[in-house]
Amino acid sequence: MRNKHTLLLRNILNDPCELECAALILKNGGLVVFPTETVYGLGANAFDEDAAASIFKAKGRPGDNPLIVHILSIKDLSTVAKNIPSSALQLFETFSPGPFTIVLAKNKAVPAIVTAGLDTVAVRIPSHPIARLLLEKSGLPIAAPSANRSGRPSPTTFDMAVMEMKGRVDAIIDGGSCEVGLESTVVSIPDEQIKILRPGAVTEEMIRVVLGSKNPLIQEASGSHAKPSSPGMKYAHYQPKAPVYLAEHWKNVKVNKLFGDRKIGVIHLSFDIPPSENREQISFSSLADYAKNLYKTLVDLDQMGVEIIIAQAVEEKGIGRAIMNRLEKASGGKTV
Ligand code: AMP
Ligand code: MG
């Protein structure tokens, strides 16, 4: 699928015509890629069944993987969800607008295709100014998964979004680099228990502070045997072309033995790596920097022609948990 003429909107914050145009595309059932504080989203009118169907087509996304619906504020919750528990309101009041999604009982105005037939809907209130302008101008809830083709790393820059979606969508909005770089934290609240379905920048530690001792907090079990309660978590994800391996420490002898003179890309925080001609090294200054640049680096390394990518494993604490969740999927659990 590569047939649409895609408008590239480079100046939406200063050009009211660009904003008008993007909102009109959404109102008419079209697809608009837009920046958010997490990653670029592939947006359509969440109330329009055909528009939602075209999201799945543009991404090559399996039909049983539901979409996140974006709204402008807490007061719009009842347009897409119902029976909202008080803990959900408390969490939204603390973490929204921001990189935080809650799975709630679905309002019947949301078509079944958006929620993959589930009776729940995932809802997020984004903070990115362009995402908010688009929600405000269109007056619509916007269904938007990450704007990558299914299985690939999510785009976190305009160039990555263009690479993934030009020719497949009606417009792509330039919002520069995404601040967080990893997708939102997703929680559900079955029986008043908070369950983290996908870790993100709103961390388990942060959620615990808000809930106090009132509610138990359960981390979704990961690994191939766990039955995911978030359908998307069962699919291959975040994968560049080169196979990814995780490493806790740099083991020069082992790497040389395993991969010989193949070109290797290494992404790390603190490895001490002897220089070598057939290695590209990208180092990050902090966990936040690692999260923000992870997907871009995976894609950049592919473009540099590396045959193997080795990524440093980090401690599963704070945002480190989200980084490891994405790296485990990108690597399929392979380690060196
Ligand atoms: P993405 O659209 O790439 O940001 O992924 C959205 C994530 O939210 C996927 O892992 C989905 O499976 C998950 N999700 C969306 N809606 C629901 C829902 N109703 N129940 C559980 N998980 C959901
Ligand atoms: Mg995604």
PDB file of N, CA and C in Angstrom, residues 7-93:
ATOM      1  N   LEU A   7       0.379  15.045   2.439  1.00  0.00           N
ATOM      2  CA  LEU A   7       0.770  16.438   2.699  1.00  0.00           C
ATOM      3  C   LEU A   7       1.766  16.453   3.855  1.00  0.00           C
ATOM      4  N   LEU A   8       2.850  17.205   3.712  1.00  0.00           N
ATOM      5  CA  LEU A   8       3.793  17.352   4.820  1.00  0.00           C
ATOM      6  C   LEU A   8       3.583  18.732   5.432  1.00  0.00           C
ATOM      7  N   LEU A   9       3.055  18.772   6.649  1.00  0.00           N
ATOM      8  CA  LEU A   9       2.712  20.045   7.303  1.00  0.00           C
ATOM      9  C   LEU A   9       3.854  20.406   8.250  1.00  0.00           C
ATOM     10  N   ARG A  10       4.682  21.386   7.845  1.00  0.00           N
ATOM     11  CA  ARG A  10       5.936  21.658   8.552  1.00  0.00           C
ATOM     12  C   ARG A  10       5.844  22.820   9.538  1.00  0.00           C
ATOM     13  N   ASN A  11       4.684  23.543   9.536  1.00  0.00           N
ATOM     14  CA  ASN A  11       4.658  24.797  10.291  1.00  0.00           C
ATOM     15  C   ASN A  11       3.311  25.015  10.983  1.00  0.00           C
ATOM     16  N   ILE A  12       2.782  23.956  11.568  1.00  0.00           N
ATOM     17  CA  ILE A  12       1.385  24.008  12.024  1.00  0.00           C
ATOM     18  C   ILE A  12       1.178  24.972  13.197  1.00  0.00           C
ATOM     19  N   LEU A  13       2.222  25.216  13.982  1.00  0.00           N
ATOM     20  CA  LEU A  13       2.049  26.106  15.147  1.00  0.00           C
ATOM     21  C   LEU A  13       1.911  27.570  14.715  1.00  0.00           C
ATOM     22  N   ASN A  14       2.409  27.891  13.516  1.00  0.00           N
ATOM     23  CA  ASN A  14       2.346  29.296  13.057  1.00  0.00           C
ATOM     24  C   ASN A  14       1.418  29.515  11.882  1.00  0.00           C
ATOM     25  N   ASP A  15       0.948  28.432  11.287  1.00  0.00           N
ATOM     26  CA  ASP A  15       0.137  28.589  10.079  1.00  0.00           C
ATOM     27  C   ASP A  15      -1.270  28.026  10.314  1.00  0.00           C
ATOM     28  N   PRO A  16      -2.254  28.919  10.548  1.00  0.00           N
ATOM     29  CA  PRO A  16      -3.611  28.442  10.835  1.00  0.00           C
ATOM     30  C   PRO A  16      -4.201  27.608   9.701  1.00  0.00           C
ATOM     31  N   CYS A  17      -3.724  27.822   8.451  1.00  0.00           N
ATOM     32  CA  CYS A  17      -4.260  27.033   7.326  1.00  0.00           C
ATOM     33  C   CYS A  17      -3.849  25.571   7.474  1.00  0.00           C
ATOM     34  N   GLU A  18      -2.625  25.344   7.933  1.00  0.00           N
ATOM     35  CA  GLU A  18      -2.171  23.953   8.114  1.00  0.00           C
ATOM     36  C   GLU A  18      -3.023  23.250   9.165  1.00  0.00           C
ATOM     37  N   LEU A  19      -3.305  23.961  10.251  1.00  0.00           N
ATOM     38  CA  LEU A  19      -4.106  23.359  11.323  1.00  0.00           C
ATOM     39  C   LEU A  19      -5.519  23.050  10.817  1.00  0.00           C
ATOM     40  N   GLU A  20      -6.100  24.031  10.108  1.00  0.00           N
ATOM     41  CA  GLU A  20      -7.438  23.863   9.529  1.00  0.00           C
ATOM     42  C   GLU A  20      -7.458  22.629   8.631  1.00  0.00           C
ATOM     43  N   CYS A  21      -6.437  22.503   7.818  1.00  0.00           N
ATOM     44  CA  CYS A  21      -6.341  21.410   6.852  1.00  0.00           C
ATOM     45  C   CYS A  21      -6.269  20.057   7.580  1.00  0.00           C
ATOM     46  N   ALA A  22      -5.416  19.950   8.603  1.00  0.00           N
ATOM     47  CA  ALA A  22      -5.289  18.680   9.334  1.00  0.00           C
ATOM     48  C   ALA A  22      -6.609  18.313  10.008  1.00  0.00           C
ATOM     49  N   ALA A  23      -7.284  19.306  10.598  1.00  0.00           N
ATOM     50  CA  ALA A  23      -8.558  19.033  11.277  1.00  0.00           C
ATOM     51  C   ALA A  23      -9.618  18.588  10.266  1.00  0.00           C
ATOM     52  N   LEU A  24      -9.611  19.229   9.087  1.00  0.00           N
ATOM     53  CA  LEU A  24     -10.591  18.858   8.047  1.00  0.00           C
ATOM     54  C   LEU A  24     -10.375  17.426   7.563  1.00  0.00           C
ATOM     55  N   ILE A  25      -9.108  17.061   7.410  1.00  0.00           N
ATOM     56  CA  ILE A  25      -8.798  15.676   6.981  1.00  0.00           C
ATOM     57  C   ILE A  25      -9.399  14.694   7.984  1.00  0.00           C
ATOM     58  N   LEU A  26      -9.205  14.976   9.287  1.00  0.00           N
ATOM     59  CA  LEU A  26      -9.747  14.070  10.312  1.00  0.00           C
ATOM     60  C   LEU A  26     -11.270  14.028  10.242  1.00  0.00           C
ATOM     61  N   LYS A  27     -11.886  15.212  10.104  1.00  0.00           N
ATOM     62  CA  LYS A  27     -13.369  15.263  10.078  1.00  0.00           C
ATOM     63  C   LYS A  27     -13.930  14.511   8.880  1.00  0.00           C
ATOM     64  N   ASN A  28     -13.118  14.451   7.782  1.00  0.00           N
ATOM     65  CA  ASN A  28     -13.580  13.764   6.574  1.00  0.00           C
ATOM     66  C   ASN A  28     -13.147  12.302   6.510  1.00  0.00           C
ATOM     67  N   GLY A  29     -12.692  11.770   7.635  1.00  0.00           N
ATOM     68  CA  GLY A  29     -12.374  10.331   7.664  1.00  0.00           C
ATOM     69  C   GLY A  29     -10.958   9.993   7.228  1.00  0.00           C
ATOM     70  N   GLY A  30     -10.077  11.018   7.106  1.00  0.00           N
ATOM     71  CA  GLY A  30      -8.700  10.762   6.666  1.00  0.00           C
ATOM     72  C   GLY A  30      -7.759  10.436   7.812  1.00  0.00           C
ATOM     73  N   LEU A  31      -6.501  10.203   7.446  1.00  0.00           N
ATOM     74  CA  LEU A  31      -5.457   9.829   8.416  1.00  0.00           C
ATOM     75  C   LEU A  31      -4.413  10.937   8.533  1.00  0.00           C
ATOM     76  N   VAL A  32      -4.115  11.323   9.771  1.00  0.00           N
ATOM     77  CA  VAL A  32      -3.102  12.362  10.019  1.00  0.00           C
ATOM     78  C   VAL A  32      -2.085  11.826  11.025  1.00  0.00           C
ATOM     79  N   VAL A  33      -0.813  11.842  10.640  1.00  0.00           N
ATOM     80  CA  VAL A  33       0.254  11.496  11.596  1.00  0.00           C
ATOM     81  C   VAL A  33       0.638  12.775  12.341  1.00  0.00           C
ATOM     82  N   PHE A  34       0.674  12.695  13.666  1.00  0.00           N
ATOM     83  CA  PHE A  34       0.947  13.893  14.468  1.00  0.00           C
ATOM     84  C   PHE A  34       1.879  13.554  15.630  1.00  0.00           C
ATOM     85  N   PRO A  35       2.647  14.566  16.094  1.00  0.00           N
ATOM     86  CA  PRO A  35       3.565  14.308  17.206  1.00  0.00           C
ATOM     87  C   PRO A  35       2.834  14.286  18.537  1.00  0.00           C
ATOM     88  N   THR A  36       3.302  13.449  19.448  1.00  0.00           N
ATOM     89  CA  THR A  36       2.840  13.518  20.839  1.00  0.00           C
ATOM     90  C   THR A  36       4.099  13.520  21.703  1.00  0.00           C
ATOM     91  N   GLU A  37       3.939  13.675  23.008  1.00  0.00           N
ATOM     92  CA  GLU A  37       5.108  13.680  23.885  1.00  0.00           C
ATOM     93  C   GLU A  37       5.751  12.291  23.987  1.00  0.00           C
ATOM     94  N   THR A  38       5.031  11.220  23.579  1.00  0.00           N
ATOM     95  CA  THR A  38       5.613   9.873  23.647  1.00  0.00           C
ATOM     96  C   THR A  38       6.278   9.522  22.314  1.00  0.00           C
ATOM     97  N   VAL A  39       5.458   9.264  21.286  1.00  0.00           N
ATOM     98  CA  VAL A  39       5.956   8.948  19.938  1.00  0.00           C
ATOM     99  C   VAL A  39       4.965   9.584  18.949  1.00  0.00           C
ATOM    100  N   TYR A  40       5.267   9.544  17.641  1.00  0.00           N
ATOM    101  CA  TYR A  40       4.293  10.046  16.658  1.00  0.00           C
ATOM    102  C   TYR A  40       3.104   9.078  16.589  1.00  0.00           C
ATOM    103  N   GLY A  41       1.898   9.646  16.519  1.00  0.00           N
ATOM    104  CA  GLY A  41       0.690   8.833  16.440  1.00  0.00           C
ATOM    105  C   GLY A  41       0.090   8.880  15.038  1.00  0.00           C
ATOM    106  N   LEU A  42      -0.637   7.813  14.672  1.00  0.00           N
ATOM    107  CA  LEU A  42      -1.319   7.732  13.376  1.00  0.00           C
ATOM    108  C   LEU A  42      -2.809   7.900  13.678  1.00  0.00           C
ATOM    109  N   GLY A  43      -3.332   9.118  13.464  1.00  0.00           N
ATOM    110  CA  GLY A  43      -4.641   9.466  13.998  1.00  0.00           C
ATOM    111  C   GLY A  43      -5.787   9.436  12.999  1.00  0.00           C
ATOM    112  N   ALA A  44      -6.975   9.084  13.526  1.00  0.00           N
ATOM    113  CA  ALA A  44      -8.226   9.154  12.759  1.00  0.00           C
ATOM    114  C   ALA A  44      -9.359   9.437  13.742  1.00  0.00           C
ATOM    115  N   ASN A  45     -10.484   9.902  13.215  1.00  0.00           N
ATOM    116  CA  ASN A  45     -11.685  10.138  14.024  1.00  0.00           C
ATOM    117  C   ASN A  45     -12.093   8.836  14.731  1.00  0.00           C
ATOM    118  N   ALA A  46     -12.065   8.829  16.063  1.00  0.00           N
ATOM    119  CA  ALA A  46     -12.348   7.597  16.813  1.00  0.00           C
ATOM    120  C   ALA A  46     -13.806   7.154  16.704  1.00  0.00           C
ATOM    121  N   PHE A  47     -14.700   8.059  16.239  1.00  0.00           N
ATOM    122  CA  PHE A  47     -16.110   7.680  16.088  1.00  0.00           C
ATOM    123  C   PHE A  47     -16.416   7.131  14.684  1.00  0.00           C
ATOM    124  N   ASP A  48     -15.416   7.155  13.784  1.00  0.00           N
ATOM    125  CA  ASP A  48     -15.655   6.792  12.380  1.00  0.00           C
ATOM    126  C   ASP A  48     -15.056   5.408  12.111  1.00  0.00           C
ATOM    127  N   GLU A  49     -15.958   4.441  11.918  1.00  0.00           N
ATOM    128  CA  GLU A  49     -15.545   3.051  11.737  1.00  0.00           C
ATOM    129  C   GLU A  49     -14.598   2.867  10.544  1.00  0.00           C
ATOM    130  N   ASP A  50     -14.943   3.511   9.417  1.00  0.00           N
ATOM    131  CA  ASP A  50     -14.107   3.330   8.212  1.00  0.00           C
ATOM    132  C   ASP A  50     -12.732   3.958   8.403  1.00  0.00           C
ATOM    133  N   ALA A  51     -12.726   5.123   9.069  1.00  0.00           N
ATOM    134  CA  ALA A  51     -11.437   5.801   9.301  1.00  0.00           C
ATOM    135  C   ALA A  51     -10.558   4.926  10.194  1.00  0.00           C
ATOM    136  N   ALA A  52     -11.168   4.330  11.225  1.00  0.00           N
ATOM    137  CA  ALA A  52     -10.394   3.456  12.120  1.00  0.00           C
ATOM    138  C   ALA A  52      -9.872   2.244  11.342  1.00  0.00           C
ATOM    139  N   ALA A  53     -10.717   1.724  10.431  1.00  0.00           N
ATOM    140  CA  ALA A  53     -10.274   0.562   9.631  1.00  0.00           C
ATOM    141  C   ALA A  53      -9.047   0.938   8.802  1.00  0.00           C
ATOM    142  N   SER A  54      -9.013   2.195   8.318  1.00  0.00           N
ATOM    143  CA  SER A  54      -7.859   2.567   7.489  1.00  0.00           C
ATOM    144  C   SER A  54      -6.577   2.715   8.310  1.00  0.00           C
ATOM    145  N   ILE A  55      -6.696   2.930   9.632  1.00  0.00           N
ATOM    146  CA  ILE A  55      -5.488   2.922  10.482  1.00  0.00           C
ATOM    147  C   ILE A  55      -4.855   1.528  10.446  1.00  0.00           C
ATOM    148  N   PHE A  56      -5.698   0.499  10.647  1.00  0.00           N
ATOM    149  CA  PHE A  56      -5.183  -0.878  10.678  1.00  0.00           C
ATOM    150  C   PHE A  56      -4.504  -1.210   9.336  1.00  0.00           C
ATOM    151  N   LYS A  57      -5.121  -0.709   8.231  1.00  0.00           N
ATOM    152  CA  LYS A  57      -4.590  -1.001   6.906  1.00  0.00           C
ATOM    153  C   LYS A  57      -3.238  -0.304   6.701  1.00  0.00           C
ATOM    154  N   ALA A  58      -3.171   0.978   7.065  1.00  0.00           N
ATOM    155  CA  ALA A  58      -1.923   1.745   6.848  1.00  0.00           C
ATOM    156  C   ALA A  58      -0.763   1.163   7.653  1.00  0.00           C
ATOM    157  N   LYS A  59      -1.070   0.627   8.840  1.00  0.00           N
ATOM    158  CA  LYS A  59      -0.018   0.077   9.693  1.00  0.00           C
ATOM    159  C   LYS A  59       0.277  -1.396   9.409  1.00  0.00           C
ATOM    160  N   GLY A  60      -0.701  -2.092   8.772  1.00  0.00           N
ATOM    161  CA  GLY A  60      -0.597  -3.548   8.698  1.00  0.00           C
ATOM    162  C   GLY A  60      -0.765  -4.129  10.092  1.00  0.00           C
ATOM    163  N   ARG A  61      -1.660  -3.487  10.895  1.00  0.00           N
ATOM    164  CA  ARG A  61      -1.824  -3.904  12.295  1.00  0.00           C
ATOM    165  C   ARG A  61      -2.862  -5.019  12.403  1.00  0.00           C
ATOM    166  N   PRO A  62      -2.588  -6.076  13.183  1.00  0.00           N
ATOM    167  CA  PRO A  62      -3.595  -7.129  13.357  1.00  0.00           C
ATOM    168  C   PRO A  62      -4.874  -6.552  13.954  1.00  0.00           C
ATOM    169  N   GLY A  63      -6.017  -7.028  13.452  1.00  0.00           N
ATOM    170  CA  GLY A  63      -7.313  -6.494  13.862  1.00  0.00           C
ATOM    171  C   GLY A  63      -7.663  -6.744  15.316  1.00  0.00           C
ATOM    172  N   ASP A  64      -6.926  -7.635  15.991  1.00  0.00           N
ATOM    173  CA  ASP A  64      -7.250  -7.897  17.398  1.00  0.00           C
ATOM    174  C   ASP A  64      -6.401  -7.059  18.350  1.00  0.00           C
ATOM    175  N   ASN A  65      -5.708  -6.054  17.810  1.00  0.00           N
ATOM    176  CA  ASN A  65      -4.885  -5.181  18.665  1.00  0.00           C
ATOM    177  C   ASN A  65      -5.535  -3.795  18.736  1.00  0.00           C
ATOM    178  N   PRO A  66      -6.218  -3.478  19.843  1.00  0.00           N
ATOM    179  CA  PRO A  66      -7.029  -2.252  19.906  1.00  0.00           C
ATOM    180  C   PRO A  66      -6.199  -0.967  19.916  1.00  0.00           C
ATOM    181  N   LEU A  67      -6.879   0.150  19.619  1.00  0.00           N
ATOM    182  CA  LEU A  67      -6.220   1.455  19.505  1.00  0.00           C
ATOM    183  C   LEU A  67      -6.430   2.275  20.772  1.00  0.00           C
ATOM    184  N   ILE A  68      -5.519   3.212  21.038  1.00  0.00           N
ATOM    185  CA  ILE A  68      -5.719   4.146  22.144  1.00  0.00           C
ATOM    186  C   ILE A  68      -6.495   5.352  21.606  1.00  0.00           C
ATOM    187  N   VAL A  69      -7.498   5.799  22.370  1.00  0.00           N
ATOM    188  CA  VAL A  69      -8.291   6.969  21.968  1.00  0.00           C
ATOM    189  C   VAL A  69      -7.802   8.176  22.764  1.00  0.00           C
ATOM    190  N   HIS A  70      -7.489   9.263  22.031  1.00  0.00           N
ATOM    191  CA  HIS A  70      -6.970  10.484  22.660  1.00  0.00           C
ATOM    192  C   HIS A  70      -8.085  11.518  22.787  1.00  0.00           C
ATOM    193  N   ILE A  71      -8.160  12.127  23.969  1.00  0.00           N
ATOM    194  CA  ILE A  71      -9.150  13.192  24.204  1.00  0.00           C
ATOM    195  C   ILE A  71      -8.431  14.398  24.802  1.00  0.00           C
ATOM    196  N   LEU A  72      -9.158  15.537  24.830  1.00  0.00           N
ATOM    197  CA  LEU A  72      -8.523  16.792  25.260  1.00  0.00           C
ATOM    198  C   LEU A  72      -8.449  16.931  26.780  1.00  0.00           C
ATOM    199  N   SER A  73      -9.495  16.495  27.484  1.00  0.00           N
ATOM    200  CA  SER A  73      -9.473  16.717  28.934  1.00  0.00           C
ATOM    201  C   SER A  73     -10.367  15.710  29.656  1.00  0.00           C
ATOM    202  N   ILE A  74     -10.232  15.700  30.985  1.00  0.00           N
ATOM    203  CA  ILE A  74     -10.998  14.756  31.809  1.00  0.00           C
ATOM    204  C   ILE A  74     -12.498  14.927  31.562  1.00  0.00           C
ATOM    205  N   LYS A  75     -12.918  16.150  31.283  1.00  0.00           N
ATOM    206  CA  LYS A  75     -14.366  16.349  31.117  1.00  0.00           C
ATOM    207  C   LYS A  75     -14.905  15.696  29.830  1.00  0.00           C
ATOM    208  N   ASP A  76     -14.008  15.288  28.924  1.00  0.00           N
ATOM    209  CA  ASP A  76     -14.460  14.595  27.704  1.00  0.00           C
ATOM    210  C   ASP A  76     -14.515  13.074  27.888  1.00  0.00           C
ATOM    211  N   LEU A  77     -14.122  12.587  29.069  1.00  0.00           N
ATOM    212  CA  LEU A  77     -14.054  11.132  29.280  1.00  0.00           C
ATOM    213  C   LEU A  77     -15.365  10.427  28.949  1.00  0.00           C
ATOM    214  N   SER A  78     -16.477  11.060  29.348  1.00  0.00           N
ATOM    215  CA  SER A  78     -17.761  10.369  29.188  1.00  0.00           C
ATOM    216  C   SER A  78     -18.186  10.241  27.726  1.00  0.00           C
ATOM    217  N   THR A  79     -17.501  10.937  26.792  1.00  0.00           N
ATOM    218  CA  THR A  79     -17.852  10.762  25.374  1.00  0.00           C
ATOM    219  C   THR A  79     -17.359   9.406  24.862  1.00  0.00           C
ATOM    220  N   VAL A  80     -16.336   8.839  25.496  1.00  0.00           N
ATOM    221  CA  VAL A  80     -15.787   7.571  24.992  1.00  0.00           C
ATOM    222  C   VAL A  80     -15.849   6.417  26.005  1.00  0.00           C
ATOM    223  N   ALA A  81     -16.007   6.762  27.309  1.00  0.00           N
ATOM    224  CA  ALA A  81     -15.971   5.723  28.352  1.00  0.00           C
ATOM    225  C   ALA A  81     -17.151   5.889  29.303  1.00  0.00           C
ATOM    226  N   LYS A  82     -17.408   4.848  30.127  1.00  0.00           N
ATOM    227  CA  LYS A  82     -18.484   4.948  31.114  1.00  0.00           C
ATOM    228  C   LYS A  82     -18.054   4.238  32.408  1.00  0.00           C
ATOM    229  N   ASN A  83     -18.847   4.397  33.449  1.00  0.00           N
ATOM    230  CA  ASN A  83     -18.568   3.760  34.758  1.00  0.00           C
ATOM    231  C   ASN A  83     -17.122   3.997  35.203  1.00  0.00           C
ATOM    232  N   ILE A  84     -16.706   5.254  35.175  1.00  0.00           N
ATOM    233  CA  ILE A  84     -15.290   5.552  35.438  1.00  0.00           C
ATOM    234  C   ILE A  84     -15.005   5.474  36.944  1.00  0.00           C
ATOM    235  N   PRO A  85     -14.137   4.558  37.382  1.00  0.00           N
ATOM    236  CA  PRO A  85     -13.888   4.423  38.822  1.00  0.00           C
ATOM    237  C   PRO A  85     -13.148   5.639  39.376  1.00  0.00           C
ATOM    238  N   SER A  86     -13.318   5.884  40.686  1.00  0.00           N
ATOM    239  CA  SER A  86     -12.696   7.075  41.279  1.00  0.00           C
ATOM    240  C   SER A  86     -11.171   7.005  41.209  1.00  0.00           C
ATOM    241  N   SER A  87     -10.608   5.777  41.262  1.00  0.00           N
ATOM    242  CA  SER A  87      -9.141   5.685  41.165  1.00  0.00           C
ATOM    243  C   SER A  87      -8.657   6.129  39.778  1.00  0.00           C
ATOM    244  N   ALA A  88      -9.479   5.897  38.742  1.00  0.00           N
ATOM    245  CA  ALA A  88      -9.093   6.340  37.394  1.00  0.00           C
ATOM    246  C   ALA A  88      -9.060   7.866  37.344  1.00  0.00           C
ATOM    247  N   LEU A  89     -10.051   8.492  37.957  1.00  0.00           N
ATOM    248  CA  LEU A  89     -10.082   9.964  37.969  1.00  0.00           C
ATOM    249  C   LEU A  89      -8.877  10.512  38.720  1.00  0.00           C
ATOM    250  N   GLN A  90      -8.571   9.875  39.856  1.00  0.00           N
ATOM    251  CA  GLN A  90      -7.433  10.316  40.662  1.00  0.00           C
ATOM    252  C   GLN A  90      -6.122  10.208  39.850  1.00  0.00           C
ATOM    253  N   LEU A  91      -5.977   9.096  39.124  1.00  0.00           N
ATOM    254  CA  LEU A  91      -4.759   8.909  38.323  1.00  0.00           C
ATOM    255  C   LEU A  91      -4.704   9.900  37.163  1.00  0.00           C
ATOM    256  N   PHE A  92      -5.844  10.099  36.480  1.00  0.00           N
ATOM    257  CA  PHE A  92      -5.868  11.076  35.380  1.00  0.00           C
ATOM    258  C   PHE A  92      -5.553  12.482  35.905  1.00  0.00           C
ATOM    259  N   GLU A  93      -6.122  12.811  37.070  1.00  0.00           N
ATOM    260  CA  GLU A  93      -5.872  14.157  37.614  1.00  0.00           C
ATOM    261  C   GLU A  93      -4.389  14.359  37.918  1.00  0.00           C
TER     262      GLU A  93
END
